């Protein structure tokens, strides 16, 4: 039980890997700030730069890999994630706590500024959509921060390890057969392979070893997150979405299956070997079910209901 709890706790920390991707906000940015002028383009790129700057500020606080890549805040300026003016504002904020959320404040103010400049098209509550998604992004960052702040206690891993190995030490003695040379009364030696004990050992110790190797997913081991890949991927994809593709609208044309009703995508020769015959006659699990239906008269139906209600079925 303790081993499975430790494993689930570590796995929850591993799932935080999925929380660092901001493309949903990028979709909303290009939807509501869709101008082709230089000012609109500048606002779009600045917004995604704030998102990436916030993510990098967070990861360098929890990951040694990101910390080595950006050892000081000046390195964020050199990397183009912050301007010198923004860095000054960031440094002037004199608080003793983490400040990875500061670019998100600038994000909020810039969206409001775009709306005041009539560059933000808001016909159907677009401002609320962007802010809701920003709050979702901020909550995910807080979850990662909480995982780093509230780490798995070292004493808990020690207790789980000790309990697991002591359990199998007990199994080693308790599940052995007695010595036939002692001639115990009513006892016959039963020598067998302890299959279930072996399965328990493989599962419990396997869980324990996996949890130990994944307990800090932000490190430098081979099984840890590719933090630098996440940072580079987010930068390239977000800029491509809000800049290169923001005004990319392919022309409309009829698809190749325009006049066909039975649409079949082509197969390559290699894929034909794995092609299976489709089950075209499947209409549902109970569609072909057959059973006898007997007609029931209204009088019989009425008498049954009266009987269930505890009332007499005869005349008054």
mmCIF file of N, CA and C in Angstrom, residues 191-299:
data_model
loop_
_atom_site.group_PDB
_atom_site.id
_atom_site.type_symbol
_atom_site.label_atom_id
_atom_site.label_comp_id
_atom_site.label_asym_id
_atom_site.label_seq_id
_atom_site.Cartn_x
_atom_site.Cartn_y
_atom_site.Cartn_z
ATOM 1 N N UNK A 191 7.705 -29.208 -1.435
ATOM 2 C CA UNK A 191 8.662 -28.334 -2.124
ATOM 3 C C UNK A 191 8.034 -27.840 -3.428
ATOM 4 N N UNK A 192 7.977 -26.535 -3.604
ATOM 5 C CA UNK A 192 7.354 -25.943 -4.794
ATOM 6 C C UNK A 192 8.026 -24.600 -5.094
ATOM 7 N N UNK A 193 7.760 -24.082 -6.269
ATOM 8 C CA UNK A 193 8.272 -22.754 -6.661
ATOM 9 C C UNK A 193 7.278 -21.693 -6.174
ATOM 10 N N UNK A 194 7.699 -20.747 -5.343
ATOM 11 C CA UNK A 194 6.761 -19.733 -4.805
ATOM 12 C C UNK A 194 6.411 -18.667 -5.858
ATOM 13 N N UNK A 195 5.503 -19.019 -6.738
ATOM 14 C CA UNK A 195 5.179 -18.139 -7.871
ATOM 15 C C UNK A 195 4.625 -16.805 -7.393
ATOM 16 N N UNK A 196 3.661 -16.836 -6.474
ATOM 17 C CA UNK A 196 3.030 -15.584 -6.041
ATOM 18 C C UNK A 196 3.991 -14.721 -5.231
ATOM 19 N N UNK A 197 4.869 -15.347 -4.482
ATOM 20 C CA UNK A 197 5.882 -14.565 -3.764
ATOM 21 C C UNK A 197 6.830 -13.875 -4.745
ATOM 22 N N UNK A 198 7.197 -14.582 -5.798
ATOM 23 C CA UNK A 198 8.053 -13.972 -6.825
ATOM 24 C C UNK A 198 7.340 -12.818 -7.514
ATOM 25 N N UNK A 199 6.043 -13.003 -7.815
ATOM 26 C CA UNK A 199 5.281 -11.918 -8.445
ATOM 27 C C UNK A 199 5.207 -10.706 -7.521
ATOM 28 N N UNK A 200 4.952 -10.939 -6.247
ATOM 29 C CA UNK A 200 4.933 -9.831 -5.295
ATOM 30 C C UNK A 200 6.270 -9.106 -5.278
ATOM 31 N N UNK A 201 7.349 -9.852 -5.286
ATOM 32 C CA UNK A 201 8.679 -9.232 -5.262
ATOM 33 C C UNK A 201 8.905 -8.376 -6.507
ATOM 34 N N UNK A 202 8.567 -8.906 -7.661
ATOM 35 C CA UNK A 202 8.769 -8.163 -8.900
ATOM 36 C C UNK A 202 7.926 -6.885 -8.916
ATOM 37 N N UNK A 203 6.655 -6.980 -8.507
ATOM 38 C CA UNK A 203 5.770 -5.828 -8.559
ATOM 39 C C UNK A 203 6.150 -4.774 -7.525
ATOM 40 N N UNK A 204 6.318 -5.186 -6.261
ATOM 41 C CA UNK A 204 6.574 -4.216 -5.200
ATOM 42 C C UNK A 204 7.941 -3.558 -5.342
ATOM 43 N N UNK A 205 8.947 -4.368 -5.550
ATOM 44 C CA UNK A 205 10.291 -3.809 -5.701
ATOM 45 C C UNK A 205 10.399 -3.046 -7.015
ATOM 46 N N UNK A 206 9.717 -3.526 -8.054
ATOM 47 C CA UNK A 206 9.716 -2.785 -9.321
ATOM 48 C C UNK A 206 9.094 -1.418 -9.173
ATOM 49 N N UNK A 207 7.937 -1.337 -8.517
ATOM 50 C CA UNK A 207 7.314 -0.036 -8.232
ATOM 51 C C UNK A 207 8.266 0.864 -7.453
ATOM 52 N N UNK A 208 8.903 0.289 -6.442
ATOM 53 C CA UNK A 208 9.794 1.080 -5.604
ATOM 54 C C UNK A 208 10.954 1.647 -6.417
ATOM 55 N N UNK A 209 11.553 0.841 -7.281
ATOM 56 C CA UNK A 209 12.689 1.305 -8.076
ATOM 57 C C UNK A 209 12.262 2.379 -9.085
ATOM 58 N N UNK A 210 11.087 2.199 -9.693
ATOM 59 C CA UNK A 210 10.590 3.214 -10.632
ATOM 60 C C UNK A 210 10.339 4.529 -9.908
ATOM 61 N N UNK A 211 9.712 4.455 -8.734
ATOM 62 C CA UNK A 211 9.443 5.671 -7.970
ATOM 63 C C UNK A 211 10.733 6.374 -7.562
ATOM 64 N N UNK A 212 11.741 5.594 -7.184
ATOM 65 C CA UNK A 212 13.015 6.197 -6.787
ATOM 66 C C UNK A 212 13.690 6.910 -7.957
ATOM 67 N N UNK A 213 13.566 6.341 -9.160
ATOM 68 C CA UNK A 213 14.235 6.937 -10.315
ATOM 69 C C UNK A 213 13.486 8.151 -10.848
ATOM 70 N N UNK A 214 12.178 8.250 -10.566
ATOM 71 C CA UNK A 214 11.377 9.343 -11.115
ATOM 72 C C UNK A 214 10.981 10.361 -10.059
ATOM 73 N N UNK A 215 11.534 10.264 -8.868
ATOM 74 C CA UNK A 215 11.074 11.115 -7.776
ATOM 75 C C UNK A 215 11.365 12.591 -8.034
ATOM 76 N N UNK A 216 12.401 12.886 -8.829
ATOM 77 C CA UNK A 216 12.689 14.269 -9.214
ATOM 78 C C UNK A 216 12.760 14.347 -10.736
ATOM 79 N N UNK A 217 11.641 14.583 -11.408
ATOM 80 C CA UNK A 217 11.629 14.556 -12.883
ATOM 81 C C UNK A 217 12.290 15.758 -13.534
ATOM 82 N N UNK A 218 12.736 16.730 -12.737
ATOM 83 C CA UNK A 218 13.332 17.941 -13.312
ATOM 84 C C UNK A 218 14.853 17.917 -13.242
ATOM 85 N N UNK A 219 15.409 16.750 -13.046
ATOM 86 C CA UNK A 219 16.852 16.660 -12.913
ATOM 87 C C UNK A 219 17.554 16.438 -14.243
ATOM 88 N N UNK A 220 18.737 15.825 -14.170
ATOM 89 C CA UNK A 220 19.577 15.630 -15.344
ATOM 90 C C UNK A 220 19.713 14.169 -15.750
ATOM 91 N N UNK A 221 18.916 13.290 -15.147
ATOM 92 C CA UNK A 221 18.995 11.877 -15.516
ATOM 93 C C UNK A 221 18.366 11.645 -16.885
ATOM 94 N N UNK A 222 18.660 10.491 -17.456
ATOM 95 C CA UNK A 222 18.136 10.168 -18.785
ATOM 96 C C UNK A 222 16.614 10.071 -18.798
ATOM 97 N N UNK A 223 16.019 9.671 -17.677
ATOM 98 C CA UNK A 223 14.569 9.500 -17.606
ATOM 99 C C UNK A 223 13.843 10.772 -17.213
ATOM 100 N N UNK A 224 14.546 11.854 -16.950
ATOM 101 C CA UNK A 224 13.909 13.104 -16.534
ATOM 102 C C UNK A 224 13.409 13.894 -17.742
ATOM 103 N N UNK A 225 12.674 14.952 -17.445
ATOM 104 C CA UNK A 225 12.109 15.772 -18.508
ATOM 105 C C UNK A 225 13.201 16.421 -19.351
ATOM 106 N N UNK A 226 12.910 16.557 -20.638
ATOM 107 C CA UNK A 226 13.798 17.312 -21.527
ATOM 108 C C UNK A 226 13.420 18.794 -21.429
ATOM 109 N N UNK A 227 13.890 19.431 -20.374
ATOM 110 C CA UNK A 227 13.469 20.799 -20.080
ATOM 111 C C UNK A 227 13.880 21.754 -21.193
ATOM 112 N N UNK A 228 15.101 21.622 -21.681
ATOM 113 C CA UNK A 228 15.551 22.511 -22.756
ATOM 114 C C UNK A 228 14.727 22.308 -24.027
ATOM 115 N N UNK A 229 14.340 21.072 -24.283
ATOM 116 C CA UNK A 229 13.484 20.812 -25.445
ATOM 117 C C UNK A 229 12.121 21.490 -25.281
ATOM 118 N N UNK A 230 11.577 21.473 -24.063
ATOM 119 C CA UNK A 230 10.290 22.130 -23.806
ATOM 120 C C UNK A 230 10.405 23.624 -24.055
ATOM 121 N N UNK A 231 11.469 24.231 -23.549
ATOM 122 C CA UNK A 231 11.651 25.677 -23.708
ATOM 123 C C UNK A 231 11.781 26.049 -25.186
ATOM 124 N N UNK A 232 12.638 25.328 -25.906
ATOM 125 C CA UNK A 232 12.844 25.630 -27.324
ATOM 126 C C UNK A 232 11.582 25.372 -28.136
ATOM 127 N N UNK A 233 10.901 24.306 -27.838
ATOM 128 C CA UNK A 233 9.674 23.973 -28.571
ATOM 129 C C UNK A 233 8.607 25.037 -28.358
ATOM 130 N N UNK A 234 8.403 25.468 -27.103
ATOM 131 C CA UNK A 234 7.401 26.483 -26.818
ATOM 132 C C UNK A 234 7.714 27.797 -27.520
ATOM 133 N N UNK A 235 8.988 28.179 -27.552
ATOM 134 C CA UNK A 235 9.370 29.423 -28.216
ATOM 135 C C UNK A 235 9.056 29.363 -29.706
ATOM 136 N N UNK A 236 9.486 28.314 -30.353
ATOM 137 C CA UNK A 236 9.315 28.222 -31.801
ATOM 138 C C UNK A 236 7.844 28.078 -32.197
ATOM 139 N N UNK A 237 7.121 27.220 -31.499
ATOM 140 C CA UNK A 237 5.720 26.987 -31.859
ATOM 141 C C UNK A 237 4.872 28.221 -31.592
ATOM 142 N N UNK A 238 5.059 28.861 -30.447
ATOM 143 C CA UNK A 238 4.235 30.022 -30.113
ATOM 144 C C UNK A 238 4.475 31.178 -31.077
ATOM 145 N N UNK A 239 5.733 31.456 -31.415
ATOM 146 C CA UNK A 239 6.009 32.526 -32.375
ATOM 147 C C UNK A 239 5.486 32.178 -33.764
ATOM 148 N N UNK A 240 5.594 30.917 -34.141
ATOM 149 C CA UNK A 240 5.061 30.512 -35.449
ATOM 150 C C UNK A 240 3.552 30.684 -35.508
ATOM 151 N N UNK A 241 2.857 30.408 -34.415
ATOM 152 C CA UNK A 241 1.403 30.509 -34.397
ATOM 153 C C UNK A 241 0.935 31.956 -34.488
ATOM 154 N N UNK A 242 1.533 32.844 -33.708
ATOM 155 C CA UNK A 242 1.027 34.216 -33.641
ATOM 156 C C UNK A 242 1.653 35.132 -34.676
ATOM 157 N N UNK A 243 2.691 34.682 -35.373
ATOM 158 C CA UNK A 243 3.356 35.552 -36.346
ATOM 159 C C UNK A 243 3.303 34.956 -37.755
ATOM 160 N N UNK A 244 3.964 33.848 -37.952
ATOM 161 C CA UNK A 244 4.030 33.258 -39.287
ATOM 162 C C UNK A 244 2.663 32.807 -39.799
ATOM 163 N N UNK A 245 1.811 32.328 -38.895
ATOM 164 C CA UNK A 245 0.538 31.751 -39.322
ATOM 165 C C UNK A 245 -0.671 32.602 -38.967
ATOM 166 N N UNK A 246 -0.462 33.763 -38.362
ATOM 167 C CA UNK A 246 -1.594 34.550 -37.883
ATOM 168 C C UNK A 246 -2.498 35.022 -39.012
ATOM 169 N N UNK A 247 -1.925 35.317 -40.160
ATOM 170 C CA UNK A 247 -2.723 35.792 -41.299
ATOM 171 C C UNK A 247 -2.615 34.841 -42.483
ATOM 172 N N UNK A 248 -2.382 33.583 -42.175
ATOM 173 C CA UNK A 248 -2.251 32.578 -43.213
ATOM 174 C C UNK A 248 -3.600 31.900 -43.397
ATOM 175 N N UNK A 249 -4.298 32.228 -44.456
ATOM 176 C CA UNK A 249 -5.613 31.672 -44.731
ATOM 177 C C UNK A 249 -5.595 30.981 -46.091
ATOM 178 N N UNK A 250 -5.428 29.670 -46.144
ATOM 179 C CA UNK A 250 -5.445 28.980 -47.433
ATOM 180 C C UNK A 250 -6.783 29.173 -48.139
ATOM 181 N N UNK A 251 -6.724 29.305 -49.448
ATOM 182 C CA UNK A 251 -7.945 29.496 -50.218
ATOM 183 C C UNK A 251 -8.844 28.268 -50.188
ATOM 184 N N UNK A 252 -10.136 28.502 -50.363
ATOM 185 C CA UNK A 252 -11.104 27.410 -50.364
ATOM 186 C C UNK A 252 -11.185 26.776 -51.749
ATOM 187 N N UNK A 253 -11.179 25.479 -51.786
ATOM 188 C CA UNK A 253 -11.361 24.758 -53.038
ATOM 189 C C UNK A 253 -12.012 23.411 -52.742
ATOM 190 N N UNK A 254 -12.672 22.874 -53.738
ATOM 191 C CA UNK A 254 -13.362 21.606 -53.558
ATOM 192 C C UNK A 254 -12.352 20.493 -53.316
ATOM 193 N N UNK A 255 -12.660 19.636 -52.347
ATOM 194 C CA UNK A 255 -11.762 18.526 -52.063
ATOM 195 C C UNK A 255 -11.938 17.440 -53.124
ATOM 196 N N UNK A 256 -11.058 16.501 -53.162
ATOM 197 C CA UNK A 256 -11.032 15.475 -54.202
ATOM 198 C C UNK A 256 -12.191 14.504 -54.094
ATOM 199 N N UNK A 257 -12.894 14.509 -52.957
ATOM 200 C CA UNK A 257 -14.037 13.618 -52.784
ATOM 201 C C UNK A 257 -15.365 14.379 -52.868
ATOM 202 N N UNK A 258 -15.351 15.498 -53.581
ATOM 203 C CA UNK A 258 -16.517 16.393 -53.600
ATOM 204 C C UNK A 258 -17.775 15.671 -54.088
ATOM 205 N N UNK A 259 -17.672 14.892 -55.154
ATOM 206 C CA UNK A 259 -18.838 14.233 -55.746
ATOM 207 C C UNK A 259 -18.942 12.760 -55.349
ATOM 208 N N UNK A 260 -18.211 12.339 -54.346
ATOM 209 C CA UNK A 260 -18.245 10.943 -53.923
ATOM 210 C C UNK A 260 -18.938 10.830 -52.563
ATOM 211 N N UNK A 261 -19.704 9.749 -52.401
ATOM 212 C CA UNK A 261 -20.386 9.503 -51.131
ATOM 213 C C UNK A 261 -19.650 8.455 -50.302
ATOM 214 N N UNK A 262 -19.050 7.490 -50.958
ATOM 215 C CA UNK A 262 -18.284 6.467 -50.262
ATOM 216 C C UNK A 262 -16.812 6.870 -50.279
ATOM 217 N N UNK A 263 -16.411 7.636 -49.273
ATOM 218 C CA UNK A 263 -15.057 8.188 -49.223
ATOM 219 C C UNK A 263 -14.109 7.128 -48.673
ATOM 220 N N UNK A 264 -13.078 6.802 -49.448
ATOM 221 C CA UNK A 264 -12.072 5.823 -49.041
ATOM 222 C C UNK A 264 -10.689 6.436 -49.238
ATOM 223 N N UNK A 265 -9.953 6.585 -48.137
ATOM 224 C CA UNK A 265 -8.591 7.086 -48.240
ATOM 225 C C UNK A 265 -7.685 5.991 -48.800
ATOM 226 N N UNK A 266 -6.682 6.373 -49.585
ATOM 227 C CA UNK A 266 -5.819 5.354 -50.211
ATOM 228 C C UNK A 266 -4.911 4.670 -49.207
ATOM 229 N N UNK A 267 -4.466 3.476 -49.568
ATOM 230 C CA UNK A 267 -3.518 2.695 -48.778
ATOM 231 C C UNK A 267 -2.224 2.555 -49.571
ATOM 232 N N UNK A 268 -1.113 2.545 -48.850
ATOM 233 C CA UNK A 268 0.139 2.172 -49.494
ATOM 234 C C UNK A 268 0.247 0.640 -49.512
ATOM 235 N N UNK A 269 1.207 0.131 -50.251
ATOM 236 C CA UNK A 269 1.366 -1.314 -50.335
ATOM 237 C C UNK A 269 1.707 -1.913 -48.968
ATOM 238 N N UNK A 270 2.509 -1.182 -48.185
ATOM 239 C CA UNK A 270 2.863 -1.676 -46.849
ATOM 240 C C UNK A 270 1.660 -1.682 -45.916
ATOM 241 N N UNK A 271 0.762 -0.706 -46.085
ATOM 242 C CA UNK A 271 -0.405 -0.633 -45.207
ATOM 243 C C UNK A 271 -1.470 -1.644 -45.579
ATOM 244 N N UNK A 272 -1.476 -2.116 -46.816
ATOM 245 C CA UNK A 272 -2.486 -3.088 -47.245
ATOM 246 C C UNK A 272 -2.396 -4.387 -46.453
ATOM 247 N N UNK A 273 -1.182 -4.727 -45.987
ATOM 248 C CA UNK A 273 -1.018 -5.968 -45.236
ATOM 249 C C UNK A 273 -1.744 -5.911 -43.888
ATOM 250 N N UNK A 274 -1.879 -4.717 -43.338
ATOM 251 C CA UNK A 274 -2.536 -4.574 -42.036
ATOM 252 C C UNK A 274 -3.996 -4.168 -42.166
ATOM 253 N N UNK A 275 -4.502 -4.037 -43.401
ATOM 254 C CA UNK A 275 -5.876 -3.620 -43.600
ATOM 255 C C UNK A 275 -6.834 -4.731 -43.174
ATOM 256 N N UNK A 276 -7.836 -4.360 -42.418
ATOM 257 C CA UNK A 276 -8.829 -5.319 -41.961
ATOM 258 C C UNK A 276 -10.182 -4.995 -42.585
ATOM 259 N N UNK A 277 -10.974 -6.027 -42.750
ATOM 260 C CA UNK A 277 -12.306 -5.837 -43.304
ATOM 261 C C UNK A 277 -13.176 -5.107 -42.290
ATOM 262 N N UNK A 278 -13.753 -3.967 -42.660
ATOM 263 C CA UNK A 278 -14.547 -3.198 -41.693
ATOM 264 C C UNK A 278 -15.862 -3.899 -41.375
ATOM 265 N N UNK A 279 -16.313 -3.715 -40.171
ATOM 266 C CA UNK A 279 -17.589 -4.291 -39.741
ATOM 267 C C UNK A 279 -18.702 -3.305 -40.086
ATOM 268 N N UNK A 280 -19.153 -3.379 -41.350
ATOM 269 C CA UNK A 280 -20.113 -2.396 -41.841
ATOM 270 C C UNK A 280 -21.529 -2.649 -41.349
ATOM 271 N N UNK A 281 -21.816 -3.863 -40.906
ATOM 272 C CA UNK A 281 -23.182 -4.178 -40.515
ATOM 273 C C UNK A 281 -23.421 -4.009 -39.014
ATOM 274 N N UNK A 282 -22.473 -3.397 -38.310
ATOM 275 C CA UNK A 282 -22.649 -3.200 -36.876
ATOM 276 C C UNK A 282 -23.567 -2.006 -36.633
ATOM 277 N N UNK A 283 -24.748 -2.253 -36.090
ATOM 278 C CA UNK A 283 -25.719 -1.201 -35.834
ATOM 279 C C UNK A 283 -25.917 -0.950 -34.348
ATOM 280 N N UNK A 284 -25.234 -1.690 -33.517
ATOM 281 C CA UNK A 284 -25.405 -1.555 -32.079
ATOM 282 C C UNK A 284 -25.408 -2.923 -31.421
ATOM 283 N N UNK A 285 -25.112 -2.969 -30.145
ATOM 284 C CA UNK A 285 -24.973 -4.254 -29.456
ATOM 285 C C UNK A 285 -26.290 -5.008 -29.349
ATOM 286 N N UNK A 286 -27.427 -4.297 -29.293
ATOM 287 C CA UNK A 286 -28.721 -4.960 -29.094
ATOM 288 C C UNK A 286 -29.624 -4.900 -30.320
ATOM 289 N N UNK A 287 -29.111 -4.382 -31.453
ATOM 290 C CA UNK A 287 -29.971 -4.237 -32.629
ATOM 291 C C UNK A 287 -30.406 -5.584 -33.180
ATOM 292 N N UNK A 288 -29.585 -6.614 -33.081
ATOM 293 C CA UNK A 288 -29.914 -7.929 -33.621
ATOM 294 C C UNK A 288 -30.460 -8.881 -32.561
ATOM 295 N N UNK A 289 -30.785 -8.334 -31.384
ATOM 296 C CA UNK A 289 -31.336 -9.156 -30.323
ATOM 297 C C UNK A 289 -32.784 -9.509 -30.629
ATOM 298 N N UNK A 290 -33.151 -10.785 -30.525
ATOM 299 C CA UNK A 290 -34.498 -11.253 -30.831
ATOM 300 C C UNK A 290 -35.125 -11.846 -29.579
ATOM 301 N N UNK A 291 -36.345 -11.433 -29.285
ATOM 302 C CA UNK A 291 -37.094 -12.013 -28.182
ATOM 303 C C UNK A 291 -38.579 -11.902 -28.491
ATOM 304 N N UNK A 292 -39.349 -12.763 -27.860
ATOM 305 C CA UNK A 292 -40.788 -12.853 -28.143
ATOM 306 C C UNK A 292 -41.539 -11.760 -27.391
ATOM 307 N N UNK A 293 -42.412 -11.072 -28.092
ATOM 308 C CA UNK A 293 -43.208 -10.000 -27.510
ATOM 309 C C UNK A 293 -44.660 -10.441 -27.489
ATOM 310 N N UNK A 294 -45.251 -10.497 -26.324
ATOM 311 C CA UNK A 294 -46.640 -10.868 -26.180
ATOM 312 C C UNK A 294 -47.493 -9.625 -25.964
ATOM 313 N N UNK A 295 -48.596 -9.565 -26.693
ATOM 314 C CA UNK A 295 -49.509 -8.431 -26.544
ATOM 315 C C UNK A 295 -50.260 -8.529 -25.237
ATOM 316 N N UNK A 296 -50.420 -7.430 -24.534
ATOM 317 C CA UNK A 296 -51.130 -7.371 -23.261
ATOM 318 C C UNK A 296 -52.297 -6.421 -23.419
ATOM 319 N N UNK A 297 -53.502 -6.905 -23.089
ATOM 320 C CA UNK A 297 -54.690 -6.055 -23.224
ATOM 321 C C UNK A 297 -54.695 -4.971 -22.157
ATOM 322 N N UNK A 298 -55.464 -3.929 -22.400
ATOM 323 C CA UNK A 298 -55.536 -2.828 -21.444
ATOM 324 C C UNK A 298 -56.126 -3.280 -20.117
ATOM 325 N N UNK A 299 -57.124 -4.228 -20.158
ATOM 326 C CA UNK A 299 -57.740 -4.716 -18.917
ATOM 327 C C UNK A 299 -56.716 -5.468 -18.072
#
